[in-house]
CSV table of C-alpha atoms in Angstrom, one decimal:
chain,number,residue,atom,x,y,z
A,19,MET,CA,-75.7,-22.0,-62.3
A,20,LYS,CA,-72.9,-23.6,-64.2
A,21,TYR,CA,-71.1,-20.3,-64.6
A,22,VAL,CA,-71.5,-19.5,-60.8
A,23,LYS,CA,-69.9,-22.9,-60.0
A,24,SER,CA,-67.0,-22.2,-62.4
A,25,PHE,CA,-66.5,-18.8,-60.8
A,26,ILE,CA,-66.5,-20.2,-57.2
A,27,LEU,CA,-64.1,-22.9,-58.3
A,28,GLY,CA,-61.8,-20.3,-59.8
A,29,VAL,CA,-61.8,-18.2,-56.6
A,30,LEU,CA,-61.0,-21.3,-54.5
A,31,VAL,CA,-58.1,-22.3,-56.8
A,32,LEU,CA,-56.7,-18.7,-56.5
A,33,TYR,CA,-57.2,-18.7,-52.7
A,34,ILE,CA,-55.4,-22.1,-52.3
A,35,SER,CA,-52.6,-21.0,-54.6
A,36,THR,CA,-52.2,-17.7,-52.7
A,37,SER,CA,-52.2,-19.5,-49.4
A,38,HIS,CA,-49.6,-21.9,-50.6
A,39,ALA,CA,-47.4,-19.1,-51.8
A,40,PHE,CA,-47.7,-17.3,-48.5
A,41,ALA,CA,-46.9,-20.5,-46.6
A,42,ASN,CA,-43.8,-21.1,-48.7
A,43,TYR,CA,-42.7,-17.5,-48.3
A,44,SER,CA,-43.2,-17.7,-44.5
A,45,ASN,CA,-41.2,-20.9,-44.4
A,46,GLY,CA,-38.5,-19.1,-46.3
A,47,VAL,CA,-38.4,-16.2,-43.9
A,48,ILE,CA,-38.1,-18.6,-40.9
A,49,ALA,CA,-35.4,-20.6,-42.6
A,50,MET,CA,-33.4,-17.4,-43.2
A,51,MET,CA,-33.7,-16.4,-39.6
A,52,ILE,CA,-32.3,-19.8,-38.4
A,53,GLY,CA,-29.6,-19.9,-41.0
A,54,GLN,CA,-31.0,-22.6,-43.3
A,55,SER,CA,-30.3,-20.7,-46.5
A,56,ASP,CA,-30.7,-23.5,-49.0
A,57,TYR,CA,-34.2,-24.3,-47.7
A,58,ALA,CA,-35.1,-20.6,-47.7
A,59,VAL,CA,-34.1,-20.4,-51.4
A,60,SER,CA,-36.2,-23.5,-52.2
A,61,GLU,CA,-39.3,-22.1,-50.4
A,62,PHE,CA,-38.9,-18.6,-51.9
A,63,LYS,CA,-38.7,-20.1,-55.4
A,64,LYS,CA,-41.9,-22.1,-54.8
A,65,ALA,CA,-43.6,-18.9,-53.7
A,66,ALA,CA,-42.1,-16.9,-56.5
A,67,ALA,CA,-43.4,-19.4,-59.1
A,68,GLU,CA,-46.9,-18.6,-57.9
A,69,GLY,CA,-46.3,-14.8,-58.2
A,70,HIS,CA,-45.4,-13.9,-54.6
A,71,VAL,CA,-43.7,-10.5,-54.9
A,72,GLU,CA,-41.8,-10.5,-51.6
A,73,ALA,CA,-40.5,-14.0,-52.1
A,74,THR,CA,-39.2,-12.9,-55.6
A,75,TYR,CA,-37.6,-9.8,-54.2
A,76,SER,CA,-36.0,-11.9,-51.3
A,77,LEU,CA,-34.3,-14.1,-53.8
A,78,GLY,CA,-32.8,-11.1,-55.6
A,79,TYR,CA,-31.6,-9.8,-52.2
A,80,MET,CA,-30.1,-13.1,-51.2
A,81,TYR,CA,-28.1,-13.4,-54.4
A,82,GLU,CA,-27.1,-9.8,-54.5
A,83,ASN,CA,-25.8,-9.7,-50.9
A,84,ALA,CA,-24.6,-13.3,-50.5
A,85,VAL,CA,-27.0,-14.0,-47.7
A,86,GLY,CA,-26.1,-17.6,-46.9
A,87,ILE,CA,-25.4,-18.3,-50.6
A,88,ALA,CA,-22.7,-17.4,-53.1
A,89,LYS,CA,-23.0,-13.8,-54.5
A,90,ASP,CA,-24.5,-14.0,-58.0
A,91,TYR,CA,-25.4,-10.7,-59.6
A,92,CYS,CA,-26.9,-12.4,-62.7
A,93,GLU,CA,-29.3,-14.4,-60.5
A,94,ALA,CA,-30.0,-11.3,-58.4
A,95,LEU,CA,-30.9,-9.3,-61.6
A,96,LYS,CA,-33.2,-12.1,-62.8
A,97,TRP,CA,-35.2,-12.1,-59.6
A,98,TYR,CA,-35.3,-8.4,-59.2
A,99,LYS,CA,-36.5,-7.9,-62.7
A,100,MET,CA,-39.3,-10.5,-62.1
A,101,ALA,CA,-40.3,-8.6,-58.9
A,102,ALA,CA,-40.0,-5.3,-60.7
A,103,ALA,CA,-42.3,-6.5,-63.5
A,104,MET,CA,-44.9,-7.3,-60.7
A,105,GLY,CA,-44.7,-3.6,-59.7
A,106,ASP,CA,-42.3,-4.0,-56.7
A,107,ALA,CA,-40.8,-0.5,-56.0
A,108,LYS,CA,-37.9,-1.8,-53.9
A,109,SER,CA,-36.8,-4.1,-56.8
A,110,GLN,CA,-37.1,-1.2,-59.3
A,111,TYR,CA,-35.0,1.0,-57.1
A,112,ILE,CA,-32.3,-1.7,-56.6
A,113,LEU,CA,-32.2,-2.3,-60.4
A,114,GLY,CA,-31.6,1.4,-60.8
A,115,ASN,CA,-28.7,1.2,-58.3
A,116,MET,CA,-27.2,-1.8,-60.1
A,117,TYR,CA,-27.2,0.0,-63.5
A,118,ASN,CA,-26.1,3.3,-61.8
A,119,ARG,CA,-23.1,1.6,-60.2
A,120,GLY,CA,-22.4,-1.1,-62.9
A,121,ARG,CA,-23.0,-3.8,-60.4
A,122,GLY,CA,-23.4,-7.1,-62.3
A,123,VAL,CA,-24.2,-5.1,-65.5
A,124,GLU,CA,-22.5,-2.5,-67.6
A,125,LYS,CA,-23.0,0.9,-66.0
A,126,ASN,CA,-25.8,2.7,-67.9
A,127,ASP,CA,-27.2,5.9,-66.5
A,128,ALA,CA,-30.2,6.0,-68.8
A,129,ILE,CA,-31.4,2.6,-67.8
A,130,ALA,CA,-30.8,3.5,-64.1
A,131,VAL,CA,-33.0,6.6,-64.6
A,132,SER,CA,-35.8,4.5,-66.1
A,133,TRP,CA,-35.8,2.2,-63.1
A,134,TYR,CA,-35.6,5.0,-60.6
A,135,LYS,CA,-38.5,6.7,-62.3
A,136,LEU,CA,-40.7,3.7,-62.0
A,137,ALA,CA,-40.0,3.4,-58.3
A,138,ALA,CA,-40.2,7.1,-57.7
A,139,GLU,CA,-43.6,7.3,-59.3
A,140,GLN,CA,-44.7,4.8,-56.6
A,141,ASP,CA,-43.5,7.2,-53.9
A,142,TYR,CA,-40.3,5.3,-53.1
A,143,ALA,CA,-38.2,8.0,-51.3
A,144,TRP,CA,-34.7,6.7,-52.2
A,145,ALA,CA,-35.7,6.4,-55.9
A,146,GLN,CA,-37.1,9.9,-55.8
A,147,TYR,CA,-33.8,11.2,-54.3
A,148,PHE,CA,-31.7,9.5,-56.9
A,149,LEU,CA,-33.9,10.6,-59.7
A,150,GLY,CA,-33.6,14.2,-58.4
A,151,LEU,CA,-29.8,13.7,-58.4
A,152,LYS,CA,-29.7,12.4,-62.0
A,153,LEU,CA,-31.8,15.4,-63.1
A,154,GLU,CA,-29.6,17.8,-61.2
A,155,ARG,CA,-26.4,16.4,-62.8
A,156,GLY,CA,-27.9,15.6,-66.2
A,157,GLU,CA,-26.8,11.9,-66.0
A,158,GLY,CA,-28.8,9.6,-68.2
A,159,ILE,CA,-31.4,12.3,-68.7
A,160,GLU,CA,-31.5,15.9,-69.8
A,161,LYS,CA,-30.5,18.2,-66.9
A,162,ASN,CA,-33.6,19.8,-65.4
A,163,LEU,CA,-33.1,21.6,-62.1
A,164,ASN,CA,-36.8,22.4,-61.7
A,165,GLN,CA,-37.8,18.8,-62.0
A,166,SER,CA,-34.9,17.8,-59.8
A,167,SER,CA,-36.2,20.1,-57.0
A,168,VAL,CA,-39.7,18.5,-57.4
A,169,TRP,CA,-38.3,15.0,-56.8
A,170,TYR,CA,-36.1,16.1,-54.0
A,171,ALA,CA,-39.1,17.8,-52.3
A,172,ARG,CA,-41.2,14.6,-52.6
A,173,ALA,CA,-38.3,12.6,-51.0
A,174,ALA,CA,-37.7,15.3,-48.4
A,175,GLU,CA,-41.3,15.1,-47.2
A,176,LYS,CA,-40.6,11.4,-46.5
A,177,GLU,CA,-37.8,12.3,-44.2
A,178,HIS,CA,-34.9,11.6,-46.6
A,179,ALA,CA,-32.0,13.5,-45.2
A,180,GLY,CA,-30.1,13.6,-48.4
A,181,ALA,CA,-33.0,15.0,-50.3
A,182,GLN,CA,-33.7,17.6,-47.6
A,183,TYR,CA,-30.1,18.8,-47.7
A,184,ASN,CA,-30.0,19.0,-51.5
A,185,LEU,CA,-33.3,20.8,-51.5
A,186,ALA,CA,-31.9,23.3,-49.0
A,187,GLN,CA,-28.9,23.9,-51.3
A,188,MET,CA,-31.2,24.6,-54.2
A,189,TYR,CA,-33.1,27.2,-52.2
A,190,TYR,CA,-29.9,28.6,-50.9
A,191,GLN,CA,-28.4,29.0,-54.4
A,192,GLY,CA,-31.7,29.6,-56.3
A,193,HIS,CA,-31.1,26.6,-58.5
A,194,GLY,CA,-34.4,25.2,-59.9
A,195,VAL,CA,-36.4,27.2,-57.4
A,196,ASP,CA,-36.6,30.9,-56.4
A,197,GLN,CA,-33.9,31.7,-54.0
A,198,ASN,CA,-35.3,31.6,-50.5
A,199,TYR,CA,-33.1,31.5,-47.4
A,200,ILE,CA,-36.0,30.7,-45.0
A,201,GLU,CA,-37.0,27.6,-47.0
A,202,ALA,CA,-33.3,26.7,-47.3
A,203,TYR,CA,-32.9,27.0,-43.5
A,204,LYS,CA,-36.0,24.9,-42.9
A,205,TRP,CA,-34.7,22.0,-45.0
A,206,ALA,CA,-31.1,22.3,-43.8
A,207,SER,CA,-32.4,22.1,-40.2
A,208,LEU,CA,-34.5,19.1,-41.0
A,209,ALA,CA,-31.5,17.4,-42.7
A,210,ASP,CA,-29.5,18.2,-39.6
A,211,ALA,CA,-32.2,16.7,-37.4
A,212,TYR,CA,-32.0,13.5,-39.5
A,213,ALA,CA,-28.2,13.4,-39.1
A,214,HIS,CA,-27.0,14.7,-42.4
A,215,SER,CA,-23.3,15.4,-41.9
A,216,GLU,CA,-23.1,18.6,-44.0
A,217,ALA,CA,-26.4,20.2,-42.9
A,218,GLU,CA,-25.0,22.1,-39.8
A,219,ALA,CA,-22.4,24.0,-41.8
A,220,LEU,CA,-25.1,25.1,-44.3
A,221,MET,CA,-27.4,26.2,-41.4
A,222,LYS,CA,-24.6,28.4,-40.0
A,223,ARG,CA,-24.1,30.1,-43.4
A,224,LEU,CA,-27.8,30.7,-43.6
A,225,GLU,CA,-28.0,32.1,-40.0
A,226,GLU,CA,-25.7,34.9,-41.1
A,227,LYS,CA,-28.4,35.9,-43.7
A,228,LEU,CA,-31.5,35.6,-41.5
A,229,ASP,CA,-32.6,37.7,-38.5
A,230,ASN,CA,-33.3,36.2,-35.1
A,231,GLU,CA,-37.0,36.3,-35.5
A,232,ALA,CA,-36.9,34.4,-38.8
A,233,ILE,CA,-34.6,31.8,-37.2
A,234,MET,CA,-36.8,31.3,-34.1
A,235,THR,CA,-40.0,31.1,-36.3
A,236,ASN,CA,-38.3,28.5,-38.4
A,237,ARG,CA,-37.2,26.4,-35.4
A,238,THR,CA,-40.9,26.3,-34.2
A,239,ILE,CA,-42.0,25.2,-37.7
A,240,ILE,CA,-39.3,22.5,-37.8
A,241,LYS,CA,-40.2,21.1,-34.4
A,242,LYS,CA,-43.8,20.9,-35.4
A,243,TRP,CA,-42.9,19.2,-38.7
A,244,ILE,CA,-40.8,16.6,-36.9
A,245,ARG,CA,-43.6,15.9,-34.4
A,246,GLN,CA,-46.0,15.3,-37.2
A,247,HIS,CA,-43.7,13.0,-39.1
A,248,ARG,CA,-42.4,10.8,-36.2
């Protein structure tokens, strides 16, 4: 009986702590919306101290983008790393960007790749795209066109226009995949549907290599794909 009471007490403490963290986070969100940034930071820090992931990420975002407070990359990195350690894919991706661009830290492609990989493995499309890019270029990691195409494909399936276009180029050129103009046309068309600026030109080059039947069949497939994903 003593152990049961201890267990129940532990659950109640956890519930109350979680509730407090959520309340502080909610207060912070409202404060941000009405322009009370100092109060938002205070509430987010209270929630972050209790392990609230979104509050921790929000602090990184505010410091990185000067949302109502002075821009401070060092503070942003601190909070993003805390959120990333809790498994937050957004923070892992942003840390990848900061190391990729040398924003607040010395540019380091290898560290950028390590953060992108963590987020990519959690199905974060932008991280998958950038990991594909790094693998294609051999930046911070050994060049591997086959693996690059795999990560592009995973991001492309999540409607990432850049990944769709790059995957189309790989099929067009036969880089990392077997050359396949029909697949190239499909992904170029989808990239165009998602407003990629260079996709239309690639589609026109591919239309010169495909017959009308293949083009019409592809257009039907593309329309179905878009309906399923929107």
